[in-house]
Tab-separated table of C-alpha atoms and ligand atoms in Angstrom:
chain	number	residue	atom	x	y	z
A	1	MET	CA	6.402	-17.825	-5.841
A	2	GLU	CA	7.595	-15.653	-8.710
A	3	SER	CA	9.833	-12.717	-7.935
A	4	GLY	CA	8.487	-9.177	-8.429
A	5	PRO	CA	9.365	-5.485	-8.169
A	6	ILE	CA	9.616	-3.582	-4.905
A	7	GLY	CA	6.552	-1.359	-4.532
A	8	ILE	CA	6.947	2.208	-3.304
A	9	PHE	CA	3.838	4.104	-2.294
A	10	ASP	CA	2.979	7.680	-1.384
A	11	SER	CA	-0.182	9.759	-1.389
A	12	GLY	CA	1.364	11.854	-4.157
A	13	TYR	CA	4.817	12.831	-5.331
A	14	GLY	CA	6.710	12.925	-2.023
A	15	GLY	CA	7.680	9.251	-2.047
A	16	LEU	CA	9.695	9.933	-5.193
A	17	THR	CA	12.268	11.708	-2.979
A	18	VAL	CA	12.688	8.407	-1.142
A	19	MET	CA	12.560	6.242	-4.255
A	20	LYS	CA	15.345	8.311	-5.834
A	21	GLU	CA	17.670	7.415	-2.938
A	22	ILE	CA	16.553	3.772	-2.856
A	23	VAL	CA	17.255	3.339	-6.570
A	24	ASN	CA	20.661	5.001	-6.108
A	25	GLU	CA	21.523	2.694	-3.234
A	26	LEU	CA	20.019	-0.486	-4.703
A	27	PRO	CA	19.949	-0.091	-8.508
A	28	GLN	CA	19.834	-3.822	-9.184
A	29	TYR	CA	16.170	-4.270	-8.170
A	30	ASP	CA	12.959	-3.521	-10.082
A	31	TYR	CA	10.622	-0.884	-8.663
A	32	ILE	CA	7.025	0.203	-9.103
A	33	TYR	CA	6.034	3.599	-7.758
A	34	LEU	CA	2.413	4.391	-7.034
A	35	GLY	CA	1.216	7.918	-6.226
A	36	ASP	CA	-2.418	8.210	-5.173
A	37	ASN	CA	-2.529	11.736	-6.581
A	38	ALA	CA	-6.289	11.646	-7.127
A	39	ARG	CA	-6.819	11.535	-3.357
A	40	ALA	CA	-3.743	13.431	-2.095
A	41	PRO	CA	-3.002	14.958	0.299
A	42	TYR	CA	-3.611	12.428	3.066
A	43	GLY	CA	-2.160	14.622	5.811
A	44	ASN	CA	-5.420	16.038	7.142
A	45	ARG	CA	-7.571	12.936	6.590
A	46	SER	CA	-8.946	10.639	9.298
A	47	PHE	CA	-7.250	7.416	10.426
A	48	GLU	CA	-9.993	5.342	8.786
A	49	THR	CA	-9.666	7.090	5.429
A	50	VAL	CA	-5.860	6.943	5.322
A	51	TYR	CA	-6.017	3.250	6.257
A	52	GLU	CA	-8.609	2.490	3.571
A	53	TYR	CA	-6.746	4.368	0.813
A	54	THR	CA	-3.376	2.949	1.812
A	55	LEU	CA	-4.649	-0.623	1.920
A	56	GLN	CA	-6.192	-0.225	-1.530
A	57	SER	CA	-2.908	1.101	-2.861
A	58	VAL	CA	-0.875	-1.678	-1.241
A	59	ASN	CA	-3.241	-4.269	-2.730
A	60	ALA	CA	-2.855	-2.647	-6.149
A	61	LEU	CA	0.934	-2.997	-5.831
A	62	PHE	CA	0.599	-6.646	-4.754
A	63	ASP	CA	-1.643	-7.182	-7.806
A	64	LYS	CA	1.205	-5.801	-9.941
A	65	GLY	CA	3.446	-8.570	-8.567
A	66	CYS	CA	5.229	-6.736	-5.735
A	67	LYS	CA	6.160	-8.898	-2.770
A	68	LEU	CA	7.515	-6.040	-0.694
A	69	VAL	CA	5.880	-2.604	-0.448
A	70	ILE	CA	7.465	0.429	1.186
A	71	LEU	CA	5.079	3.101	2.446
A	72	ALA	CA	7.247	6.093	1.502
A	73	CYS	CA	4.734	8.308	3.264
A	74	ASN	CA	4.913	9.190	6.941
A	75	THR	CA	1.179	9.802	7.181
A	76	ALA	CA	0.367	6.334	5.809
A	77	SER	CA	3.118	4.785	7.937
A	78	ALA	CA	1.655	6.490	11.021
A	79	LYS	CA	-2.000	5.795	10.366
A	80	ALA	CA	-2.195	2.584	8.352
A	81	LEU	CA	0.950	0.484	8.624
A	82	ARG	CA	0.242	-1.250	11.917
A	83	ASN	CA	-3.288	-2.281	10.883
A	84	ILE	CA	-2.047	-3.546	7.538
A	85	GLN	CA	0.769	-5.521	9.161
A	86	GLN	CA	-1.336	-6.951	11.964
A	87	ARG	CA	-4.799	-7.273	10.449
A	88	ASP	CA	-4.481	-7.598	6.695
A	89	LEU	CA	-1.152	-9.238	5.875
A	90	PRO	CA	-1.829	-12.354	7.997
A	91	LYS	CA	-4.866	-13.039	5.758
A	92	MET	CA	-2.694	-12.790	2.633
A	93	ASP	CA	0.304	-14.801	1.494
A	94	ALA	CA	2.627	-15.022	4.506
A	95	ARG	CA	5.622	-14.013	2.374
A	96	LEU	CA	4.305	-10.540	1.505
A	97	ARG	CA	5.720	-7.592	3.469
A	98	VAL	CA	4.858	-3.927	3.982
A	99	LEU	CA	7.363	-1.574	5.637
A	100	GLY	CA	7.121	2.087	6.627
A	101	VAL	CA	9.485	5.024	7.016
A	102	ILE	CA	8.949	6.030	10.645
A	103	ARG	CA	10.701	3.120	12.316
A	104	PRO	CA	13.945	3.244	10.291
A	105	THR	CA	14.114	7.008	10.797
A	106	SER	CA	13.491	6.705	14.544
A	107	GLU	CA	16.140	4.006	14.844
A	108	LEU	CA	18.811	6.363	13.538
A	109	ILE	CA	17.790	9.808	14.678
A	110	GLY	CA	19.518	9.562	18.060
A	111	SER	CA	22.881	9.240	16.390
A	112	PHE	CA	22.524	12.782	15.001
A	113	SER	CA	21.559	14.655	18.159
A	114	LYS	CA	24.084	15.606	20.832
A	115	SER	CA	21.701	17.816	22.817
A	116	LYS	CA	19.091	15.012	22.843
A	117	ASN	CA	16.449	17.468	21.678
A	118	VAL	CA	14.983	16.689	18.307
A	119	GLY	CA	12.397	18.577	16.264
A	120	VAL	CA	10.014	16.871	13.867
A	121	LEU	CA	8.208	18.722	11.064
A	122	ALA	CA	5.339	16.655	9.665
A	123	THR	CA	1.740	16.592	8.509
A	124	SER	CA	-1.055	16.998	11.055
A	125	GLY	CA	-1.864	13.297	10.711
A	126	THR	CA	1.661	12.210	11.572
A	127	VAL	CA	1.883	14.660	14.484
A	128	ILE	CA	-1.501	13.699	15.954
A	129	SER	CA	-0.636	9.993	15.729
A	130	ASN	CA	2.356	10.691	18.017
A	131	SER	CA	4.211	7.971	16.106
A	132	TYR	CA	7.577	9.737	16.188
A	133	PRO	CA	7.707	10.382	19.955
A	134	ILE	CA	6.513	6.794	20.567
A	135	GLU	CA	8.988	5.156	18.166
A	136	ILE	CA	11.951	7.379	19.088
A	137	GLU	CA	11.379	6.623	22.771
A	138	LYS	CA	11.812	2.897	22.095
A	139	PHE	CA	15.338	3.463	20.788
A	140	TYR	CA	16.369	6.630	22.646
A	141	PRO	CA	14.386	7.118	25.874
A	142	GLU	CA	16.615	10.092	26.761
A	143	ILE	CA	15.566	12.128	23.701
A	144	ASN	CA	12.931	14.881	23.874
A	145	VAL	CA	10.866	15.177	20.711
A	146	PHE	CA	9.232	18.478	19.737
A	147	GLN	CA	6.719	18.266	16.897
A	148	GLU	CA	5.245	20.886	14.595
A	149	ALA	CA	2.401	20.137	12.190
A	150	CYS	CA	2.679	22.013	8.888
A	151	PRO	CA	-0.702	21.337	7.230
A	152	ILE	CA	-0.259	23.798	4.387
A	153	TRP	CA	3.176	22.648	3.191
A	154	VAL	CA	2.087	19.589	1.199
A	155	PRO	CA	-0.615	21.474	-0.756
A	156	LEU	CA	1.961	24.212	-1.533
A	157	ILE	CA	4.440	21.595	-2.753
A	158	GLU	CA	1.919	19.455	-4.668
A	159	ASN	CA	0.721	22.588	-6.470
A	160	ASN	CA	4.265	23.716	-7.240
A	161	GLU	CA	3.764	26.959	-5.282
A	162	PHE	CA	6.539	26.355	-2.768
A	163	ASN	CA	9.048	28.714	-4.384
A	164	ASN	CA	6.741	31.737	-4.206
A	165	ILE	CA	6.828	34.533	-1.629
A	166	GLY	CA	3.445	33.440	-0.272
A	167	ALA	CA	4.943	30.091	0.638
A	168	ASP	CA	7.834	31.721	2.525
A	169	TYR	CA	5.414	33.090	5.113
A	170	PHE	CA	4.071	29.623	5.929
A	171	ILE	CA	7.504	28.027	5.941
A	172	LYS	CA	8.871	30.596	8.387
A	173	LYS	CA	5.781	30.449	10.574
A	174	HIS	CA	6.209	26.731	11.284
A	175	ILE	CA	9.973	26.924	11.726
A	176	ASP	CA	9.509	29.752	14.256
A	177	ASN	CA	6.819	27.744	16.062
A	178	LEU	CA	9.096	24.724	16.314
A	179	LEU	CA	12.120	26.678	17.517
A	180	GLU	CA	9.969	28.366	20.179
A	181	LYS	CA	9.259	24.957	21.697
A	182	SER	CA	12.892	24.500	22.817
A	183	ASN	CA	16.208	26.353	22.653
A	184	ASP	CA	18.150	23.108	22.660
A	185	ILE	CA	16.999	21.482	19.432
A	186	ASP	CA	20.087	20.512	17.415
A	187	THR	CA	18.457	18.142	14.907
A	188	ILE	CA	15.327	18.644	12.853
A	189	LEU	CA	13.723	15.857	10.875
A	190	LEU	CA	11.727	16.497	7.737
A	191	GLY	CA	9.093	13.938	8.744
A	192	CYS	CA	7.157	14.104	5.512
A	193	THR	CA	8.537	12.830	2.227
A	194	HIS	CA	7.384	15.976	0.425
A	195	TYR	CA	9.459	18.302	2.586
A	196	PRO	CA	12.924	17.688	1.055
A	197	LEU	CA	11.819	20.165	-1.607
A	198	LEU	CA	11.815	22.824	1.110
A	199	HIS	CA	15.224	21.776	2.462
A	200	ASP	CA	17.179	24.796	1.229
A	201	LYS	CA	14.555	27.323	2.274
A	202	ILE	CA	14.295	25.789	5.746
A	203	LYS	CA	18.070	25.578	6.120
A	204	GLN	CA	18.314	29.354	5.556
A	205	LEU	CA	15.927	29.954	8.445
A	206	LEU	CA	17.811	27.763	10.921
A	207	PRO	CA	20.790	28.558	13.138
A	208	GLN	CA	23.885	26.909	11.659
A	209	ASN	CA	24.308	24.388	14.473
A	210	ILE	CA	20.997	22.684	13.661
A	211	GLU	CA	21.211	19.624	11.454
A	212	LEU	CA	18.338	19.199	9.005
A	213	LEU	CA	17.577	15.598	8.073
A	214	SER	CA	15.694	14.203	5.071
A	215	GLN	CA	14.606	10.576	5.124
A	216	GLY	CA	15.633	9.309	1.685
A	217	LYS	CA	19.156	8.197	2.553
A	218	ILE	CA	18.148	6.869	5.959
A	219	VAL	CA	15.373	4.738	4.467
A	220	SER	CA	17.478	3.456	1.572
A	221	LYS	CA	20.308	2.337	3.867
A	222	SER	CA	17.845	0.697	6.205
A	223	LEU	CA	16.198	-1.149	3.286
A	224	LYS	CA	19.582	-2.408	2.124
A	225	ASP	CA	20.248	-3.760	5.597
A	226	TYR	CA	16.741	-5.257	5.839
A	227	LEU	CA	17.115	-7.135	2.540
A	228	PHE	CA	20.519	-8.405	3.631
A	229	ARG	CA	18.984	-9.783	6.831
A	230	HIS	CA	15.876	-11.245	5.106
A	231	SER	CA	17.266	-13.403	2.336
A	232	ALA	CA	13.992	-15.254	1.614
A	233	LEU	CA	12.218	-11.965	0.880
A	234	GLU	CA	15.258	-10.623	-0.959
A	235	SER	CA	15.162	-13.579	-3.340
A	236	LEU	CA	11.552	-12.611	-4.180
A	237	CYS	CA	12.657	-9.156	-5.375
A	238	SER	CA	13.317	-9.214	-9.115
A	239	LYS	CA	16.583	-7.771	-10.374
A	240	ASN	CA	16.508	-6.196	-13.825
A	241	GLY	CA	17.131	-2.600	-12.771
A	242	LYS	CA	13.723	-1.462	-14.113
A	243	THR	CA	11.426	1.265	-12.805
A	244	ALA	CA	7.734	1.892	-13.507
A	245	PHE	CA	5.515	4.718	-12.280
A	246	TYR	CA	1.772	4.767	-11.728
A	247	THR	CA	-0.577	7.537	-10.691
A	248	THR	CA	-4.273	7.465	-9.864
A	249	ASP	CA	-4.713	10.859	-11.562
A	250	SER	CA	-3.579	12.567	-14.766
A	251	THR	CA	-0.371	11.051	-16.142
A	252	GLU	CA	0.377	14.286	-17.968
A	253	ILE	CA	0.391	16.320	-14.772
A	254	PHE	CA	2.285	13.584	-12.927
A	255	ASP	CA	5.038	13.530	-15.537
A	256	GLN	CA	5.388	17.325	-15.383
A	257	GLN	CA	5.535	17.536	-11.603
A	258	ALA	CA	7.416	14.338	-10.807
A	259	GLU	CA	10.712	15.566	-12.199
A	260	ILE	CA	11.066	18.109	-9.365
A	261	PHE	CA	10.861	15.264	-6.842
A	262	TYR	CA	12.688	12.496	-8.689
A	263	GLY	CA	15.405	14.624	-10.229
A	264	LYS	CA	14.850	13.312	-13.739
A	265	LYS	CA	12.131	12.927	-16.309
A	266	LEU	CA	9.846	9.929	-16.113
A	267	LYS	CA	6.787	8.539	-17.830
A	268	SER	CA	3.848	7.346	-15.771
A	269	GLU	CA	0.828	5.148	-16.424
A	270	TYR	CA	-2.666	5.558	-15.042
A	271	LEU	CA	-3.914	3.098	-12.455
A	272	HIS	CA	-7.464	2.935	-11.198
A	273	ILE	CA	-7.658	1.763	-7.616
A	274	MET	CA	-10.577	1.055	-5.328
B	301	DGL	N1	4.341	12.549	1.785
B	301	DGL	C1	3.454	12.230	2.844
B	301	DGL	C2	4.149	12.030	4.159
B	301	DGL	O1	5.306	11.686	4.194
B	301	DGL	C3	2.258	13.059	3.114
B	301	DGL	C4	1.620	13.886	2.203
B	301	DGL	C5	0.161	14.059	2.384
B	301	DGL	O2	-0.284	14.881	3.202
B	301	DGL	O3	-0.528	13.377	1.648
B	301	DGL	O4	3.539	12.200	5.187
């Protein structure tokens, strides 16, 4: 089997915040990013729809030669990953892998919280799936998880409206809601890969003792460890230090917006998926 790039997928731009950290941590590999911007956001869509769209996107990345795909999207990880791993991958080449972002985050989150009370901010889809409480319990049964769905945040971010006064109202509303659920929360996870763009605004609204976590670094360190432990898969990941970006919508708009998430300019290509 020929080696290929590592695929990184998100409904839109959010996964770029994760890819940025992965490329920093593991610059030797090749990467293909795919944003399904034409159908974003996924956060309020049904399980069936998120599964269908995610599977199509994963297949498109396999068609581009990827052997490993990271779902850099909590909503897709919550609603589609298990089905893809259990139902679809066994029918494909046994060496192909798809990984999500919820498990690696859950594995580590307990090491940040002393009070054992953790808050999770995420899309409605991720919250309704209950994936975080379920996964965190496997590693840290003593931790209480308090979730808050923030359905309007992704549209505000995707439309580049998150720095406006109108956005502040919705940011504060969900932070207040979460903090009302417990006085003992000392760690809050940004459980959506779009939310790192709101990091500074959220931080200003939080008491100083609360740690605010983004997933990029957690996921990149966990991927490094995973590749170290899975040498057969690692040898199928090509190493020329190249990156490519695909969007299912306008490349012009993608290139304008993506810089805010990726931290530098990039040039995307259009990909039709179905
Ligand atoms: N960035 C995605 C996540 O981490 C979700 C965005 C969406 O609603 O499409 O959940």
